[in-house]
Amino acid sequence: MTASAAPSPQSSGAQKTRWRPDPVLVTLCVTQLISWGTLYYVLPAVAAEIVADTGWSLVSVMAAFSAGLLVSAGVGVGFGGLLDRFGGRVVVALSSALATAGVALVATASTFPMFVVAWVVVGVAQAGVLYQAAFTVIGLRYGAAAGRPLLVVTLVAGLASTLYVPGATLLAEVVGWRGTYLVLGALLAVVTIPLHALLLPRRDPVPRQVPNGERMENPVVVRSSRFIRLCLGVTLLSFSVYAVSLNLIPLLSERGIDARAAALLLGLVGVGQVVGRVLFTVLNRVVPLPLRALLVGAVASLTLVAFALISGPFAVLVLLALLAGAARGALTLVQATAVVERWGTERLGTLNGVFSAPITASIALAPVAGVALAAAVGSFPLAVALLAGVAAVGALLVFERPRRGAHLTEVGRRALGHQGPCADRRDEDWQRQALR
């Protein structure tokens, strides 16, 4: 975060960058950390206290939280269109204000229906402040050079669970769960609203260009087999990996692993996420675009198969927990870069919204679905084996056959203004291949 290549809108031809701190990137690092911590990770930390204080069941409390995530997925396409039209400053700042109001409603909800409504409000705000919005702002600002900024933001935001889960737990012991939400909601308002309102760009500086000046209309892209396969594949991979990793403790308990060891392995999944994001960014330099998502999917599938079959020794389980986390972390960056690297920055917000909606919904449903599947088949190991099959299908769907004569990241480079060797006579072939 100390140095990032800030885009230079004034440059023409080959895009020039100079290494200096980018205020937009620094802003998103800070605000994503606080937003993820407050809007996502606090609830698991205080859920038990909410149950004890209100008498609502734990299932009901988590269902309200999941309802908010599903709402976030549903309104994500609309927020993407708003980002395309108005830019990040207006949309993300107003969403931060709405998030603050939602957190206040959560803290003051006196009945369960009010609690559900509060999480619906938070869910709407999440679509405008969490990863989908941040990925769009970064993609519009950096174009095909978004890889390193995305890594920086996700690494910093990945610390949210590390900081907010124990922090919220300790704070709740002092001021209760309602006071915890009020305190952290105030921090959310004081920090994120002014930063988003003052430092995020009104419009993206990266020229939104496509070959021969032709527009790649959204309906054409989203109906293309390439877009559908990639979106469905990442959705299935995300669903299966989250369904297993978030139910790791009951899986391991069924295998005879004690609660403390199981909790340690679950914590290592978070460590693996950081490793996975770093490795994914490094591998981007040597692994062709068509094979990156396939590689992540293969690692995810094999890891789930191993979890289904292996019950020890403990060192092997540590390695599997790290691999599961690495797959989760890499999938975040696959989602973040999928659209901009293949279809450029034209209507990026809307396309990101369409692409992210089923992924967000699948992640929201994954924990409950994992438990339900295990109950239906009679054991967690068998459920994990079935989910490994789902992941394998997802890995096959994300595979893209390399095409001769057109590099798959050319769209992103043209969005930045680069004129590659296929700038003229291959433009038409290149666009057709990008839409397949």
Short mmCIF file of C-alpha atoms in Angstrom, two decimals:
data_model
loop_
_atom_site.label_atom_id
_atom_site.label_comp_id
_atom_site.label_asym_id
_atom_site.label_seq_id
_atom_site.Cartn_x
_atom_site.Cartn_y
_atom_site.Cartn_z
CA MET A 1 0.00 0.00 0.00
CA THR A 2 2.98 2.28 0.29
CA ALA A 3 3.45 2.55 -3.45
CA SER A 4 1.03 1.91 -6.24
CA ALA A 5 1.02 2.83 -9.89
CA ALA A 6 -1.51 5.62 -10.06
CA PRO A 7 -3.01 5.96 -13.53
CA SER A 8 -2.16 9.08 -15.46
CA PRO A 9 -5.27 10.16 -17.40
CA GLN A 10 -3.39 12.76 -19.39
CA SER A 11 -1.02 10.34 -21.08
CA SER A 12 -1.81 9.10 -24.56
CA GLY A 13 -0.65 6.09 -26.55
CA ALA A 14 1.09 3.66 -24.28
CA GLN A 15 -0.22 4.37 -20.80
CA LYS A 16 2.48 5.81 -18.57
CA THR A 17 2.51 5.09 -14.86
CA ARG A 18 4.67 6.44 -12.10
CA TRP A 19 5.06 4.80 -8.75
CA ARG A 20 3.52 6.84 -5.96
CA PRO A 21 0.80 6.35 -3.35
CA ASP A 22 -2.61 6.47 -5.04
CA PRO A 23 -5.19 8.19 -2.79
CA VAL A 24 -7.99 6.11 -4.30
CA LEU A 25 -6.22 2.85 -3.53
CA VAL A 26 -5.31 3.96 0.01
CA THR A 27 -8.93 5.04 0.58
CA LEU A 28 -10.32 1.70 -0.56
CA CYS A 29 -7.85 -0.21 1.61
CA VAL A 30 -9.00 1.65 4.71
CA THR A 31 -12.71 1.68 3.93
CA GLN A 32 -12.90 -1.95 2.77
CA LEU A 33 -11.27 -3.05 6.02
CA ILE A 34 -13.77 -1.09 8.13
CA SER A 35 -16.79 -1.91 5.95
CA TRP A 36 -16.12 -5.66 5.84
CA GLY A 37 -15.44 -5.72 9.56
CA THR A 38 -18.61 -3.85 10.52
CA LEU A 39 -21.06 -5.17 7.93
CA TYR A 40 -19.94 -8.79 7.81
CA TYR A 41 -17.64 -10.04 10.56
CA VAL A 42 -19.16 -8.46 13.65
CA LEU A 43 -22.31 -10.58 13.55
CA PRO A 44 -20.58 -13.98 13.91
CA ALA A 45 -18.66 -12.52 16.86
CA VAL A 46 -21.77 -11.33 18.74
CA ALA A 47 -24.38 -13.81 17.47
CA ALA A 48 -24.35 -15.84 20.70
CA GLU A 49 -24.91 -12.70 22.77
CA ILE A 50 -27.77 -11.64 20.49
CA VAL A 51 -29.40 -15.03 21.05
CA ALA A 52 -28.94 -14.80 24.82
CA ASP A 53 -30.26 -11.23 24.96
CA THR A 54 -33.26 -11.53 22.66
CA GLY A 55 -34.30 -15.17 22.80
CA TRP A 56 -34.20 -15.44 19.00
CA SER A 57 -32.69 -18.69 17.75
CA LEU A 58 -29.20 -18.75 16.28
CA VAL A 59 -30.64 -20.10 13.04
CA SER A 60 -33.01 -17.12 12.86
CA VAL A 61 -30.25 -14.62 13.53
CA MET A 62 -28.01 -16.09 10.83
CA ALA A 63 -30.98 -16.35 8.45
CA ALA A 64 -31.54 -12.60 8.78
CA PHE A 65 -27.87 -12.06 7.98
CA SER A 66 -28.09 -14.35 4.95
CA ALA A 67 -31.21 -12.52 3.78
CA GLY A 68 -29.17 -9.33 3.68
CA LEU A 69 -26.50 -11.03 1.56
CA LEU A 70 -29.13 -12.31 -0.87
CA VAL A 71 -30.57 -8.81 -1.17
CA SER A 72 -27.05 -7.53 -1.85
CA ALA A 73 -26.75 -10.02 -4.71
CA GLY A 74 -30.14 -9.03 -6.10
CA VAL A 75 -29.49 -5.29 -6.21
CA GLY A 76 -25.87 -5.62 -7.32
CA VAL A 77 -26.69 -5.23 -11.03
CA GLY A 78 -28.51 -1.97 -10.36
CA PHE A 79 -25.61 -0.62 -8.31
CA GLY A 80 -23.24 -1.57 -11.12
CA GLY A 81 -25.25 0.56 -13.51
CA LEU A 82 -25.16 3.46 -11.05
CA LEU A 83 -21.37 3.15 -10.81
CA ASP A 84 -21.15 3.27 -14.61
CA ARG A 85 -23.32 6.37 -14.72
CA PHE A 86 -22.19 8.41 -11.72
CA GLY A 87 -18.81 7.01 -10.73
CA GLY A 88 -17.60 5.74 -7.37
CA ARG A 89 -17.66 8.98 -5.39
CA VAL A 90 -21.42 9.51 -5.36
CA VAL A 91 -22.57 5.89 -5.27
CA VAL A 92 -20.12 4.51 -2.71
CA ALA A 93 -20.39 7.53 -0.41
CA LEU A 94 -24.19 7.34 -0.35
CA SER A 95 -23.99 3.58 0.17
CA SER A 96 -21.71 4.18 3.17
CA ALA A 97 -24.34 6.50 4.62
CA LEU A 98 -27.01 3.86 4.04
CA ALA A 99 -24.77 1.25 5.66
CA THR A 100 -24.44 3.46 8.74
CA ALA A 101 -28.23 3.75 8.95
CA GLY A 102 -28.58 -0.01 8.56
CA VAL A 103 -26.11 -0.71 11.37
CA ALA A 104 -28.03 1.69 13.63
CA LEU A 105 -31.23 -0.21 12.82
CA VAL A 106 -29.54 -3.51 13.68
CA ALA A 107 -28.40 -2.10 17.02
CA THR A 108 -31.83 -0.76 17.95
CA ALA A 109 -34.06 -3.56 16.59
CA SER A 110 -36.49 -4.55 19.35
CA THR A 111 -38.32 -7.27 17.41
CA PHE A 112 -37.15 -9.95 15.04
CA PRO A 113 -39.01 -8.50 12.01
CA MET A 114 -37.24 -5.18 12.65
CA PHE A 115 -33.96 -7.09 12.85
CA VAL A 116 -34.62 -8.67 9.45
CA VAL A 117 -35.52 -5.31 7.92
CA ALA A 118 -32.30 -3.85 9.33
CA TRP A 119 -30.23 -6.55 7.62
CA VAL A 120 -32.10 -5.99 4.36
CA VAL A 121 -31.06 -2.32 4.54
CA VAL A 122 -27.49 -3.39 5.29
CA GLY A 123 -27.65 -5.81 2.35
CA VAL A 124 -28.61 -3.02 -0.04
CA ALA A 125 -25.72 -0.95 1.25
CA GLN A 126 -23.27 -3.86 0.94
CA ALA A 127 -23.80 -3.89 -2.83
CA GLY A 128 -22.47 -0.34 -2.96
CA VAL A 129 -19.57 -0.52 -0.50
CA LEU A 130 -18.06 -4.02 -0.43
CA TYR A 131 -15.98 -5.89 -2.98
CA GLN A 132 -18.26 -5.57 -6.01
CA ALA A 133 -18.17 -1.77 -5.84
CA ALA A 134 -14.47 -1.66 -4.94
CA PHE A 135 -13.56 -4.01 -7.79
CA THR A 136 -15.50 -1.85 -10.23
CA VAL A 137 -13.85 1.37 -9.06
CA ILE A 138 -10.40 -0.23 -9.31
CA GLY A 139 -11.16 -1.80 -12.69
CA LEU A 140 -12.35 1.51 -14.10
CA ARG A 141 -9.32 3.32 -12.70
CA TYR A 142 -6.60 0.84 -13.66
CA GLY A 143 -8.10 -1.22 -16.48
CA ALA A 144 -5.97 -4.26 -17.32
CA ALA A 145 -3.34 -3.08 -14.79
CA ALA A 146 -5.80 -3.72 -11.93
CA GLY A 147 -4.12 -6.93 -10.72
CA ARG A 148 -1.74 -5.41 -8.18
CA PRO A 149 -4.22 -2.85 -6.77
CA LEU A 150 -6.83 -5.60 -6.38
CA LEU A 151 -4.29 -7.72 -4.51
CA VAL A 152 -3.45 -4.84 -2.16
CA VAL A 153 -7.10 -4.08 -1.37
CA THR A 154 -8.07 -7.71 -0.80
CA LEU A 155 -5.03 -8.33 1.39
CA VAL A 156 -5.87 -5.38 3.62
CA ALA A 157 -9.59 -6.20 3.68
CA GLY A 158 -8.67 -9.77 4.53
CA LEU A 159 -7.48 -8.50 7.90
CA ALA A 160 -11.06 -7.55 8.80
CA SER A 161 -11.85 -10.91 10.35
CA THR A 162 -8.55 -10.93 12.25
CA LEU A 163 -9.22 -7.50 13.75
CA TYR A 164 -12.99 -7.29 14.05
CA VAL A 165 -13.97 -10.74 15.35
CA PRO A 166 -11.84 -10.59 18.53
CA GLY A 167 -12.31 -6.81 18.78
CA ALA A 168 -16.10 -7.04 18.60
CA THR A 169 -16.08 -9.92 21.09
CA LEU A 170 -14.14 -7.88 23.63
CA LEU A 171 -16.21 -4.75 23.00
CA ALA A 172 -19.45 -6.69 23.44
CA GLU A 173 -18.28 -7.81 26.90
CA VAL A 174 -18.09 -4.14 27.89
CA VAL A 175 -21.01 -2.45 26.10
CA GLY A 176 -23.13 -5.35 24.90
CA TRP A 177 -23.91 -6.33 21.30
CA ARG A 178 -26.10 -3.28 20.69
CA GLY A 179 -23.43 -0.92 21.98
CA THR A 180 -20.85 -2.73 19.86
CA TYR A 181 -22.85 -2.07 16.71
CA LEU A 182 -23.41 1.56 17.69
CA VAL A 183 -19.71 2.16 18.37
CA LEU A 184 -18.50 0.43 15.21
CA GLY A 185 -21.29 2.01 13.19
CA ALA A 186 -20.11 5.44 14.32
CA LEU A 187 -16.56 4.54 13.26
CA LEU A 188 -17.95 3.39 9.89
CA ALA A 189 -19.67 6.74 9.41
CA VAL A 190 -16.83 8.97 10.58
CA VAL A 191 -14.19 7.26 8.43
CA THR A 192 -15.81 5.85 5.32
CA ILE A 193 -18.37 8.50 4.35
CA PRO A 194 -15.92 11.44 4.12
CA LEU A 195 -13.17 9.34 2.52
CA HIS A 196 -15.52 8.05 -0.17
CA ALA A 197 -17.08 11.48 -0.71
CA LEU A 198 -13.77 13.32 -1.01
CA LEU A 199 -11.25 10.91 -2.53
CA LEU A 200 -13.03 8.45 -4.82
CA PRO A 201 -13.20 9.52 -8.48
CA ARG A 202 -16.38 10.95 -9.91
CA ARG A 203 -15.53 9.32 -13.21
CA ASP A 204 -12.95 6.73 -14.14
CA PRO A 205 -9.77 8.09 -15.82
CA VAL A 206 -9.28 5.01 -18.04
CA PRO A 207 -10.71 5.56 -21.54
CA ARG A 208 -13.52 3.09 -22.17
CA GLN A 209 -12.51 1.90 -25.62
CA VAL A 210 -13.31 -1.13 -27.70
CA PRO A 211 -11.95 -2.13 -31.11
CA ASN A 212 -12.84 0.18 -34.01
CA GLY A 213 -14.78 2.34 -31.57
CA GLU A 214 -17.66 -0.16 -31.53
CA ARG A 215 -19.65 -0.68 -28.35
CA MET A 216 -19.80 -4.16 -26.84
CA GLU A 217 -23.39 -4.02 -25.65
CA ASN A 218 -24.10 -5.66 -22.30
CA PRO A 219 -26.81 -8.02 -23.61
CA VAL A 220 -24.33 -9.36 -26.17
CA VAL A 221 -21.69 -10.02 -23.52
CA VAL A 222 -23.95 -11.51 -20.85
CA ARG A 223 -25.62 -13.82 -23.37
CA SER A 224 -22.33 -15.06 -24.78
CA SER A 225 -21.44 -18.65 -23.93
CA ARG A 226 -18.09 -17.49 -22.64
CA PHE A 227 -19.63 -15.14 -20.05
CA ILE A 228 -22.24 -17.70 -18.98
CA ARG A 229 -19.73 -20.53 -18.60
CA LEU A 230 -17.29 -18.40 -16.64
CA CYS A 231 -19.98 -16.98 -14.33
CA LEU A 232 -21.57 -20.38 -13.68
CA GLY A 233 -18.17 -22.01 -13.15
CA VAL A 234 -16.98 -19.44 -10.59
CA THR A 235 -20.39 -19.63 -8.87
CA LEU A 236 -20.16 -23.42 -8.47
CA LEU A 237 -16.55 -23.20 -7.28
CA SER A 238 -17.35 -20.48 -4.75
CA PHE A 239 -20.41 -22.33 -3.48
CA SER A 240 -18.59 -25.61 -2.93
CA VAL A 241 -15.45 -24.11 -1.37
CA TYR A 242 -17.42 -21.89 1.03
CA ALA A 243 -19.88 -24.68 1.91
CA VAL A 244 -16.98 -26.88 3.01
CA SER A 245 -14.66 -24.30 4.59
CA LEU A 246 -17.42 -22.65 6.64
CA ASN A 247 -18.51 -26.07 7.91
CA LEU A 248 -15.01 -27.29 8.60
CA ILE A 249 -15.54 -27.62 12.36
CA PRO A 250 -18.51 -30.06 12.15
CA LEU A 251 -16.69 -31.99 9.41
CA LEU A 252 -13.58 -32.39 11.54
CA SER A 253 -15.59 -33.09 14.69
CA GLU A 254 -17.27 -35.97 12.89
CA ARG A 255 -13.78 -37.26 12.16
CA GLY A 256 -12.85 -37.18 15.86
CA ILE A 257 -10.83 -33.94 15.82
CA ASP A 258 -11.25 -31.97 19.05
CA ALA A 259 -12.86 -28.53 19.01
CA ARG A 260 -9.67 -26.53 19.61
CA ALA A 261 -7.77 -28.27 16.81
CA ALA A 262 -10.73 -27.82 14.48
CA ALA A 263 -10.90 -24.10 15.32
CA LEU A 264 -7.17 -23.80 14.63
CA LEU A 265 -7.60 -25.42 11.22
CA LEU A 266 -10.48 -23.07 10.44
CA GLY A 267 -8.24 -20.14 11.35
CA LEU A 268 -5.60 -21.43 8.94
CA VAL A 269 -8.14 -21.12 6.13
CA GLY A 270 -7.90 -17.35 6.64
CA VAL A 271 -4.11 -17.52 6.46
CA GLY A 272 -4.40 -19.54 3.26
CA GLN A 273 -6.59 -16.85 1.69
CA VAL A 274 -3.75 -14.34 1.93
CA VAL A 275 -1.29 -16.84 0.47
CA GLY A 276 -3.68 -17.69 -2.35
CA ARG A 277 -4.15 -14.07 -3.36
CA VAL A 278 -0.42 -13.44 -3.45
CA LEU A 279 0.24 -16.61 -5.46
CA PHE A 280 -2.56 -15.82 -7.89
CA THR A 281 -1.07 -12.39 -8.60
CA VAL A 282 2.38 -13.90 -9.10
CA LEU A 283 1.07 -16.67 -11.35
CA ASN A 284 -0.71 -14.10 -13.52
CA ARG A 285 2.70 -13.24 -14.95
CA VAL A 286 3.42 -16.76 -16.16
CA VAL A 287 0.07 -18.55 -16.53
CA PRO A 288 -2.02 -17.62 -19.60
CA LEU A 289 -5.41 -16.06 -18.88
CA PRO A 290 -7.43 -19.07 -20.19
CA LEU A 291 -5.74 -21.37 -17.66
CA ARG A 292 -5.79 -19.26 -14.49
CA ALA A 293 -9.34 -19.96 -13.36
CA LEU A 294 -8.92 -23.62 -14.35
CA LEU A 295 -5.82 -23.90 -12.15
CA VAL A 296 -7.68 -22.40 -9.19
CA GLY A 297 -10.63 -24.70 -9.82
CA ALA A 298 -8.40 -27.77 -10.01
CA VAL A 299 -6.75 -26.92 -6.68
CA ALA A 300 -10.17 -26.35 -5.08
CA SER A 301 -11.61 -29.62 -6.39
CA LEU A 302 -8.63 -31.75 -5.35
CA THR A 303 -8.53 -30.13 -1.91
CA LEU A 304 -12.20 -30.94 -1.30
CA VAL A 305 -11.66 -34.52 -2.47
CA ALA A 306 -8.81 -34.81 0.03
CA PHE A 307 -10.97 -33.41 2.84
CA ALA A 308 -13.62 -36.00 2.00
CA LEU A 309 -11.16 -38.91 2.12
CA ILE A 310 -8.44 -37.98 4.62
CA SER A 311 -8.88 -37.77 8.39
CA GLY A 312 -5.23 -37.28 9.35
CA PRO A 313 -2.46 -36.95 10.33
CA PHE A 314 -2.86 -33.42 11.66
CA ALA A 315 -0.03 -32.01 9.52
CA VAL A 316 -1.88 -33.11 6.39
CA LEU A 317 -5.06 -31.42 7.62
CA VAL A 318 -3.06 -28.22 8.17
CA LEU A 319 -1.90 -28.36 4.56
CA LEU A 320 -5.46 -28.98 3.33
CA ALA A 321 -6.80 -26.05 5.38
CA LEU A 322 -4.17 -23.78 3.85
CA LEU A 323 -5.01 -25.05 0.34
CA ALA A 324 -8.73 -24.51 0.92
CA GLY A 325 -8.03 -20.97 2.05
CA ALA A 326 -5.73 -20.38 -0.91
CA ALA A 327 -8.49 -21.50 -3.27
CA ARG A 328 -10.95 -19.14 -1.57
CA GLY A 329 -8.53 -16.23 -1.76
CA ALA A 330 -7.67 -16.87 -5.40
CA LEU A 331 -11.35 -17.18 -6.33
CA THR A 332 -11.89 -13.65 -5.00
CA LEU A 333 -9.32 -12.34 -7.49
CA VAL A 334 -10.70 -14.53 -10.29
CA GLN A 335 -14.05 -12.82 -9.73
CA ALA A 336 -12.44 -9.39 -9.45
CA THR A 337 -10.50 -9.62 -12.73
CA ALA A 338 -12.79 -11.80 -14.85
CA VAL A 339 -14.73 -9.04 -16.60
CA VAL A 340 -12.11 -6.32 -17.00
CA GLU A 341 -9.48 -8.71 -18.40
CA ARG A 342 -11.86 -10.14 -21.00
CA TRP A 343 -14.30 -7.36 -21.90
CA GLY A 344 -12.53 -4.15 -20.87
CA THR A 345 -14.02 -1.24 -18.93
CA GLU A 346 -17.02 -0.46 -21.13
CA ARG A 347 -20.05 -0.76 -18.83
CA LEU A 348 -17.81 -2.47 -16.28
CA GLY A 349 -20.08 -1.71 -13.33
CA THR A 350 -23.12 -3.33 -14.88
CA LEU A 351 -21.20 -6.35 -16.15
CA ASN A 352 -19.53 -6.82 -12.77
CA GLY A 353 -22.95 -6.64 -11.15
CA VAL A 354 -24.37 -9.35 -13.41
CA PHE A 355 -21.28 -11.50 -12.97
CA SER A 356 -21.15 -11.13 -9.18
CA ALA A 357 -24.85 -11.59 -8.37
CA PRO A 358 -25.03 -15.41 -8.53
CA ILE A 359 -21.62 -15.71 -6.85
CA THR A 360 -22.72 -13.54 -3.92
CA ALA A 361 -25.99 -15.46 -3.63
CA SER A 362 -24.20 -18.82 -3.66
CA ILE A 363 -21.81 -17.71 -0.91
CA ALA A 364 -24.77 -16.51 1.18
CA LEU A 365 -26.49 -19.89 0.85
CA ALA A 366 -23.37 -22.06 1.13
CA PRO A 367 -23.17 -22.49 4.95
CA VAL A 368 -26.81 -23.56 5.32
CA ALA A 369 -26.66 -25.66 2.16
CA GLY A 370 -23.61 -27.52 3.45
CA VAL A 371 -25.38 -28.45 6.69
CA ALA A 372 -28.57 -29.43 4.83
CA LEU A 373 -26.65 -31.60 2.38
CA ALA A 374 -24.81 -33.37 5.21
CA ALA A 375 -28.12 -34.04 6.96
CA ALA A 376 -29.64 -35.36 3.74
CA VAL A 377 -26.82 -37.79 2.91
CA GLY A 378 -26.06 -38.77 6.49
CA SER A 379 -22.50 -37.48 6.98
CA PHE A 380 -20.27 -34.49 6.37
CA PRO A 381 -17.53 -36.46 4.56
CA LEU A 382 -20.02 -37.72 1.98
CA ALA A 383 -21.42 -34.20 1.60
CA VAL A 384 -17.90 -32.88 1.02
CA ALA A 385 -17.32 -35.54 -1.63
CA LEU A 386 -20.45 -34.41 -3.47
CA LEU A 387 -19.37 -30.78 -3.18
CA ALA A 388 -15.99 -31.74 -4.61
CA GLY A 389 -17.90 -33.01 -7.66
CA VAL A 390 -19.70 -29.67 -7.89
CA ALA A 391 -16.33 -27.91 -7.77
CA ALA A 392 -14.98 -30.17 -10.52
CA VAL A 393 -17.91 -29.21 -12.76
CA GLY A 394 -17.14 -25.55 -12.01
CA ALA A 395 -13.48 -26.07 -12.91
CA LEU A 396 -14.44 -27.56 -16.27
CA LEU A 397 -16.79 -24.66 -16.99
CA VAL A 398 -14.15 -21.99 -16.38
CA PHE A 399 -11.68 -23.62 -18.77
CA GLU A 400 -11.08 -21.45 -21.85
CA ARG A 401 -9.32 -22.85 -24.87
CA PRO A 402 -6.52 -20.48 -25.98
CA ARG A 403 -7.32 -18.88 -29.31
CA ARG A 404 -4.69 -18.30 -31.96
CA GLY A 405 -4.23 -14.73 -33.12
CA ALA A 406 -5.74 -12.85 -30.24
CA HIS A 407 -4.46 -12.58 -26.67
CA LEU A 408 -7.33 -12.77 -24.23
CA THR A 409 -6.22 -9.76 -22.20
CA GLU A 410 -6.08 -7.52 -25.26
CA VAL A 411 -9.47 -6.01 -24.38
CA GLY A 412 -8.13 -4.73 -21.11
CA ARG A 413 -4.98 -3.32 -22.70
CA ARG A 414 -6.99 -1.52 -25.36
CA ALA A 415 -9.17 -0.12 -22.58
CA LEU A 416 -6.00 1.44 -21.19
CA GLY A 417 -5.12 2.95 -24.53
CA HIS A 418 -2.34 0.50 -25.47
CA GLN A 419 -1.99 -0.16 -29.18
CA GLY A 420 -0.82 -3.73 -29.49
CA PRO A 421 0.29 -5.57 -32.63
CA CYS A 422 -3.29 -6.55 -33.41
CA ALA A 423 -4.53 -2.96 -33.34
CA ASP A 424 -5.64 -2.86 -36.96
CA ARG A 425 -6.34 -5.85 -39.14
CA ARG A 426 -7.09 -8.25 -36.26
CA ASP A 427 -9.59 -5.97 -34.50
CA GLU A 428 -12.69 -7.66 -35.90
CA ASP A 429 -11.42 -11.19 -35.22
CA TRP A 430 -10.32 -10.13 -31.75
CA GLN A 431 -13.74 -8.72 -30.82
CA ARG A 432 -15.59 -11.78 -32.07
CA GLN A 433 -13.30 -14.05 -30.05
CA ALA A 434 -13.66 -11.91 -26.93
CA LEU A 435 -17.43 -12.36 -27.07
CA ARG A 436 -17.48 -16.11 -27.60
#
